[in-house]
C-alpha positions as CSV (number, residue, x, y, z in Angstrom):
1,M,100.9,127.1,-7.2
2,T,103.8,125.6,-9.0
3,V,104.3,125.5,-12.8
4,G,102.1,122.8,-14.3
5,D,99.5,122.8,-11.5
6,D,97.0,124.9,-13.5
7,A,94.2,123.3,-15.5
8,S,96.2,123.3,-18.7
9,G,99.2,121.6,-17.0
10,I,97.0,119.0,-15.4
11,Q,95.3,118.2,-18.7
12,Q,98.7,117.8,-20.4
13,K,99.9,115.4,-17.7
14,V,96.7,113.3,-18.1
15,T,97.2,113.4,-21.9
16,T,100.7,112.0,-21.5
17,E,99.3,109.2,-19.3
18,L,96.6,108.4,-21.8
19,R,99.2,108.1,-24.6
20,A,101.0,105.5,-22.6
21,K,97.9,103.5,-21.7
22,S,95.7,103.8,-24.8
23,P,97.0,102.8,-28.3
24,Y,94.4,105.1,-29.8
25,F,96.0,108.2,-28.2
26,G,99.5,106.8,-28.7
27,E,99.1,107.0,-32.5
28,I,98.3,110.7,-32.3
29,Y,101.3,113.1,-32.5
30,S,101.8,114.7,-29.0
31,A,102.1,118.3,-30.3
32,V,98.7,118.0,-31.9
33,L,97.1,117.1,-28.6
34,Q,98.9,119.9,-26.8
35,T,97.8,122.4,-29.4
36,N,94.1,121.4,-28.9
37,L,94.5,121.8,-25.2
38,N,96.1,125.2,-25.7
39,K,93.1,126.2,-27.8
40,L,90.7,125.0,-25.1
41,D,92.6,127.0,-22.5
42,D,92.5,130.1,-24.6
43,A,88.8,129.7,-25.1
44,Y,88.1,129.7,-21.4
45,T,90.6,132.5,-20.8
46,N,88.7,134.7,-23.3
47,F,85.4,133.8,-21.6
48,F,86.5,134.6,-18.0
49,K,88.9,137.5,-18.6
50,H,87.7,139.1,-21.9
51,E,83.9,138.5,-21.6
52,R,83.6,136.5,-24.8
53,G,81.2,133.7,-25.5
54,Y,81.2,130.5,-23.4
55,P,83.1,127.7,-25.3
56,S,80.7,125.3,-26.9
57,Y,81.2,121.5,-26.7
58,V,82.0,119.7,-29.9
59,T,81.9,116.0,-30.4
60,R,84.4,116.0,-33.2
61,L,87.3,118.2,-34.2
62,D,87.5,118.8,-37.9
63,S,91.0,120.3,-37.9
64,F,94.3,119.9,-36.2
65,E,97.5,122.0,-36.4
66,Y,101.3,121.4,-36.5
67,K,103.6,123.9,-35.0
68,P,106.5,125.5,-37.0
69,G,109.3,123.2,-38.0
70,Q,107.3,119.9,-37.5
71,A,105.9,119.4,-41.0
72,K,108.2,119.2,-44.0
73,I,107.4,119.5,-47.7
74,G,109.2,116.9,-49.9
75,L,108.6,116.4,-53.6
76,T,106.9,119.2,-55.4
77,N,106.0,120.2,-58.9
78,K,103.6,122.7,-60.6
79,N,100.3,121.2,-59.4
80,Y,101.1,118.6,-56.7
81,A,103.4,118.3,-53.7
82,T,104.2,115.9,-50.9
83,I,104.2,116.9,-47.2
84,Y,105.4,114.9,-44.3
85,L,103.0,115.1,-41.3
86,P,104.3,113.6,-38.0
87,G,102.2,110.7,-36.8
88,I,100.6,110.3,-40.3
89,G,103.4,110.1,-42.8
90,N,103.8,111.5,-46.4
91,V,100.6,113.0,-47.8
92,N,100.1,114.1,-51.4
93,F,98.1,117.2,-52.0
94,H,97.0,119.4,-54.9
95,N,98.6,122.8,-55.0
96,S,95.7,125.2,-55.7
97,R,97.9,128.3,-55.4
98,S,100.1,129.6,-58.2
99,Y,103.2,129.2,-56.0
100,E,105.6,126.3,-56.0
101,F,106.9,125.0,-52.7
102,G,110.3,124.0,-54.1
103,S,111.9,127.3,-53.0
104,V,110.2,127.4,-49.6
105,T,112.6,127.0,-46.7
106,D,110.8,128.5,-43.8
107,I,107.4,126.7,-43.2
108,R,105.3,128.1,-40.3
109,S,102.3,126.3,-39.0
110,V,100.4,123.7,-41.0
111,T,96.7,123.1,-40.5
112,V,94.8,120.1,-41.8
113,S,91.0,120.6,-41.9
114,R,87.9,118.8,-43.1
115,E,84.9,120.3,-44.8
116,A,82.1,117.8,-45.5
117,T,84.0,114.8,-47.0
118,Y,86.9,117.0,-48.4
119,W,90.2,117.4,-46.7
120,F,92.3,120.6,-47.0
121,I,95.8,121.5,-45.9
122,S,96.8,125.1,-45.1
123,V,100.5,125.9,-45.1
124,I,101.7,129.3,-43.8
125,V,104.9,130.4,-45.4
126,E,106.7,133.7,-45.4
127,I,106.9,135.3,-48.8
128,P,109.2,138.4,-48.9
129,D,108.1,141.6,-50.7
130,I,104.4,140.4,-51.1
131,I,103.1,143.7,-49.6
132,Q,103.9,146.8,-51.6
133,D,104.4,150.3,-50.1
134,Q,101.2,152.2,-49.9
135,I,100.6,155.1,-52.3
136,P,100.4,158.5,-50.5
137,L,96.9,159.7,-50.3
138,D,97.8,163.0,-52.0
139,K,99.2,161.1,-55.0
140,V,96.0,159.0,-55.6
141,K,95.0,159.6,-59.2
142,S,91.7,157.6,-59.4
143,V,89.0,156.4,-57.1
144,V,86.1,154.0,-57.4
145,G,83.0,154.0,-55.2
146,I,81.1,150.7,-54.6
147,D,77.6,150.2,-53.4
148,V,76.6,146.6,-52.4
149,G,73.1,145.4,-52.9
150,V,70.8,142.5,-53.3
151,N,69.6,142.7,-56.9
152,K,73.0,143.9,-58.1
153,L,75.8,142.5,-55.9
154,V,78.0,145.5,-56.5
155,A,77.4,148.7,-58.3
156,F,80.5,150.6,-59.5
157,S,80.8,154.3,-59.9
158,D,81.8,153.9,-63.5
159,G,78.3,152.6,-64.3
160,S,79.0,148.8,-64.4
161,F,77.7,146.1,-62.2
162,A,78.5,142.7,-60.7
163,I,75.6,140.4,-60.9
164,N,74.4,138.6,-57.8
165,T,74.4,134.9,-58.7
166,K,72.7,133.9,-55.4
167,P,74.7,130.8,-54.7
168,A,72.3,129.5,-52.0
169,T,69.1,131.3,-52.6
170,N,68.5,130.8,-56.4
171,K,65.5,128.6,-57.1
172,K,67.4,125.5,-58.2
173,T,69.9,125.4,-55.3
174,A,67.2,126.4,-52.7
175,R,65.1,123.5,-53.9
176,R,68.0,121.1,-53.8
177,L,68.8,122.2,-50.2
178,A,65.2,121.7,-49.1
179,M,65.2,118.2,-50.6
180,R,68.4,117.3,-48.8
181,Q,67.0,118.5,-45.5
182,R,63.7,116.7,-45.9
183,S,65.6,113.5,-46.7
184,I,67.5,113.8,-43.4
185,A,64.3,114.5,-41.4
186,R,62.7,111.3,-42.8
187,K,65.5,109.0,-41.8
188,V,65.8,107.1,-38.5
189,K,68.2,108.8,-36.1
190,G,71.5,106.9,-35.8
191,S,70.9,104.9,-39.0
192,K,73.4,104.5,-41.8
193,N,70.9,106.0,-44.3
194,R,70.7,109.1,-42.2
195,K,74.5,109.5,-42.1
196,K,74.5,109.2,-45.9
197,A,71.9,111.9,-46.2
198,V,73.9,114.2,-43.8
199,I,77.0,113.7,-46.0
200,K,75.0,114.7,-49.1
201,L,73.7,117.9,-47.4
202,A,77.2,118.7,-46.2
203,R,78.7,118.3,-49.7
204,T,76.0,120.5,-51.2
205,K,76.6,123.3,-48.6
206,H,80.4,123.0,-49.2
207,K,79.9,123.5,-53.0
208,I,77.7,126.5,-52.3
209,A,80.3,128.1,-50.0
210,A,83.1,127.4,-52.5
211,N,81.1,129.0,-55.3
212,R,80.5,132.1,-53.2
213,N,84.1,132.3,-52.1
214,G,85.4,132.1,-55.6
215,R,82.9,134.7,-56.9
216,N,83.8,137.1,-54.1
217,W,87.5,136.8,-54.8
218,K,87.0,137.7,-58.5
219,V,84.7,140.7,-57.6
220,A,87.2,142.0,-55.0
221,N,90.1,141.5,-57.4
222,D,88.3,143.5,-60.2
223,I,87.4,146.3,-57.7
224,V,91.0,146.7,-56.5
225,K,92.4,146.8,-60.0
226,M,90.1,149.6,-61.0
227,S,91.8,152.5,-59.3
228,D,94.2,153.7,-56.6
229,A,91.5,154.0,-53.9
230,V,88.3,152.1,-53.1
231,V,85.5,153.8,-51.2
232,R,82.8,151.8,-49.5
233,E,80.1,152.2,-46.9
234,D,80.5,151.4,-43.2
235,L,77.6,149.0,-43.1
236,K,76.6,147.3,-39.8
237,I,75.6,144.0,-41.5
238,K,75.0,142.2,-38.2
239,N,72.3,144.8,-37.4
240,M,70.8,144.6,-40.9
241,V,70.0,140.9,-40.6
242,K,68.3,141.0,-37.3
243,R,64.7,139.6,-37.1
244,A,61.7,141.9,-37.3
245,K,60.6,143.3,-34.0
246,P,57.1,142.1,-32.8
247,K,54.3,144.6,-32.8
248,H,51.8,144.3,-29.9
249,D,48.1,145.1,-30.6
250,G,47.4,146.0,-27.0
251,K,45.0,143.1,-26.5
252,G,47.5,140.3,-25.8
253,G,48.1,139.5,-29.4
254,Y,50.5,140.7,-32.2
255,K,50.1,142.7,-35.4
256,K,51.6,141.7,-38.7
257,N,55.2,142.9,-38.7
258,G,56.5,141.5,-42.1
259,A,58.6,138.9,-40.3
260,S,58.3,136.5,-43.3
261,A,59.6,139.0,-45.8
262,K,62.3,140.2,-43.5
263,S,63.5,136.6,-43.0
264,G,63.7,136.1,-46.8
265,L,65.7,139.4,-47.1
266,N,68.1,138.3,-44.3
267,K,68.8,135.1,-46.2
268,V,69.6,136.9,-49.4
269,I,71.8,139.4,-47.6
270,L,73.8,136.6,-45.9
271,D,74.0,134.8,-49.2
272,C,75.6,137.9,-50.8
273,G,78.6,137.8,-48.4
274,W,79.1,141.6,-48.2
275,G,81.4,141.3,-45.2
276,D,83.5,138.7,-47.0
277,I,83.8,141.0,-50.0
278,Y,84.9,143.8,-47.8
279,N,87.6,141.7,-46.1
280,K,88.9,140.4,-49.4
281,I,89.1,144.0,-50.8
282,A,91.0,145.1,-47.7
283,W,93.6,142.3,-48.1
284,L,94.1,142.8,-51.9
285,A,94.4,146.5,-51.4
286,L,97.0,146.0,-48.7
287,K,99.1,143.8,-51.0
288,A,98.8,146.3,-53.9
289,G,99.6,149.3,-51.7
290,K,96.2,151.0,-52.3
291,H,93.7,152.7,-50.0
292,V,90.3,151.5,-48.8
293,I,88.2,154.5,-47.5
294,V,85.2,153.8,-45.3
295,V,82.4,156.5,-45.3
296,N,79.1,157.0,-43.5
297,P,76.3,155.3,-45.4
298,K,73.7,157.9,-44.3
299,H,71.5,159.1,-47.2
300,T,73.8,157.8,-49.9
301,S,70.8,156.3,-51.7
302,Q,68.4,159.3,-51.1
303,E,70.6,162.3,-51.8
304,C,70.2,164.0,-55.2
305,P,73.5,164.6,-56.9
306,A,72.1,167.6,-58.8
307,C,70.5,169.7,-56.1
308,G,71.4,167.9,-52.9
309,H,67.8,167.3,-51.9
310,I,67.4,164.3,-49.5
311,D,64.1,162.5,-49.5
312,K,63.1,158.8,-49.0
313,A,60.7,159.2,-52.0
314,N,63.6,160.0,-54.3
315,R,64.3,156.3,-54.7
316,E,61.9,153.6,-56.0
317,G,63.5,150.3,-56.4
318,E,66.4,150.7,-58.8
319,K,65.2,154.0,-60.1
320,F,66.1,157.4,-58.8
321,L,63.8,160.4,-59.4
322,C,64.4,163.5,-57.4
323,T,61.1,165.0,-56.1
324,N,62.6,168.5,-56.1
325,C,64.5,169.0,-59.4
326,G,63.4,166.0,-61.4
327,H,66.9,164.5,-61.8
328,T,66.8,160.9,-62.9
329,D,69.4,158.2,-62.7
330,H,70.0,154.5,-61.8
331,A,69.7,154.4,-58.0
332,D,72.6,152.0,-57.4
333,T,75.0,153.8,-59.8
334,K,74.1,157.1,-58.2
335,A,74.7,155.8,-54.7
336,S,78.1,154.5,-55.7
337,R,79.1,157.9,-57.1
338,T,77.8,159.6,-54.0
339,I,79.9,157.2,-51.9
340,A,83.0,158.1,-54.0
341,K,82.4,161.8,-53.5
342,K,82.1,161.4,-49.7
343,A,85.8,160.4,-49.7
344,G,86.6,164.0,-50.3
345,L,89.6,163.3,-52.6
346,V,90.6,166.2,-54.8
347,F,92.2,165.5,-58.2
348,P,94.0,168.0,-60.3
349,K,92.1,169.3,-63.3
350,N,93.0,167.8,-66.7
351,E,94.1,170.9,-68.6
352,K,94.1,170.4,-72.3
353,T,95.6,172.9,-74.9
354,L,93.8,173.7,-78.1
355,R,95.2,172.7,-81.5
356,A,96.9,175.2,-83.7
357,D,94.7,177.5,-85.9
358,C,96.3,176.0,-89.0
359,A,95.4,172.5,-88.1
360,K,92.7,170.8,-90.0
361,V,89.4,170.4,-88.1
362,T,87.7,167.0,-88.6
363,S,84.6,165.5,-87.0
364,V,85.4,162.7,-84.6
365,E,82.9,160.3,-83.1
366,R,83.4,160.3,-79.3
367,T,82.4,157.5,-76.9
368,T,81.6,158.8,-73.5
369,V,83.8,157.2,-70.8
370,G,81.6,155.3,-68.3
371,V,77.9,155.1,-68.7
372,V,75.4,157.8,-69.5
373,P,71.9,157.3,-68.2
374,R,69.6,156.4,-71.1
375,N,66.6,158.4,-69.9
376,H,67.9,161.9,-70.6
377,A,70.4,163.9,-72.7
378,F,72.5,167.0,-72.0
379,G,72.4,170.0,-74.3
380,T,75.2,172.5,-74.8
381,S,73.9,174.6,-71.9
382,G,74.1,171.6,-69.5
383,E,70.4,171.5,-68.9
384,Q,68.6,168.2,-68.5
385,M,66.2,167.4,-71.3
386,C,63.7,164.6,-70.8
387,L,63.2,162.3,-73.7
388,F,59.8,161.2,-72.4
389,D,57.3,161.9,-69.6
390,I,59.0,161.6,-66.2
391,A,55.7,160.4,-64.7
392,E,56.1,157.2,-66.7
393,Y,59.7,156.7,-66.0
394,H,60.3,153.1,-67.1
395,S,63.5,152.0,-69.0
396,S,65.3,148.7,-69.3
397,D,68.8,148.5,-68.0
398,K,71.3,147.6,-70.7
399,R,74.5,148.7,-69.1
400,I,77.7,146.7,-68.6
401,T,77.3,143.9,-66.2
402,K,79.8,141.3,-64.9
403,K,78.8,137.8,-63.9
404,Y,80.9,135.8,-61.5
405,G,80.5,132.1,-60.6
406,R,77.6,129.8,-61.5
407,T,73.9,130.1,-60.6
408,S,73.7,126.5,-59.5
């Protein structure tokens, strides 16, 4: 077989012939068509040689790419810039990044994509010294443990929280999504009104995704800024959102398996975007030269920090009450601190010297760093003293919370 006789080479020859015959293909830049053919060839190669999924047929491509050196950026200022795209011409775009393109000389690939009715352009440039040298692990001076959840999006080991705004599953947005979907179902297939309804639904979903993406960037940025190392759980999110297994009753039927509740939980977990938060933390930590440590999530929510007792009954919702020693704490905060301890980092003790005997002793009001649980106090001997009956352990949570994004 000679060069060009494979499937990709034959398709490129046919594409060249179509460009000469059809004015529609003639208007499209040749490199864009070749790039799409290369992507198709890579998809089938991954399927046959690397045992990946079979390529799915798409009726419309929502993105196209220019190779390095083909697109050129022209006029630029603080907020807007002009880029020349071969086959299209000059295109003005809003610069959403805090980086001006006036000093950019080496432009790599340029990708133009469409989401709903919005068009976006992604320009890959090389920025020197953007990634800092990583701090040696033995010189790490601070660590923060994070515990992701549903009620609280992220619980930090310092006692603060990031609120889960539920971009897609809050009542107002869920109702709007249901209305948009019903509107499509009631329209005649192929009609203009149905196309309009589809566009409305696509725009709504795009706004939800943008809201979630912006919130996750802010949460990840705050987490990385907290300390020199971030410790998180190694969660298998794909397994956590699987549907409930059916339960046979032995008579040809099925028992109740809580599939409806599990389906609702899966929607909320996917709406949180835990994996997206983890990826953003990894990238921001890489740029800042900080560490991200992944630990085993086993028993992080059930282990008592006081006596080490592990029991599923220790946790009830957001409340932690050890069945062995009676230790009480907020379940999410306790879990995040347990995650931080699992990293095994050792810090030098903070040795403080006493003041001179002749110094004047004055009483100073001290604010405890972090958050002290409100349901108990510690005496001079370090023993836990309950302020009320543990059997009726109910207390409102008034700790520091951080809210990101909008709820609608």
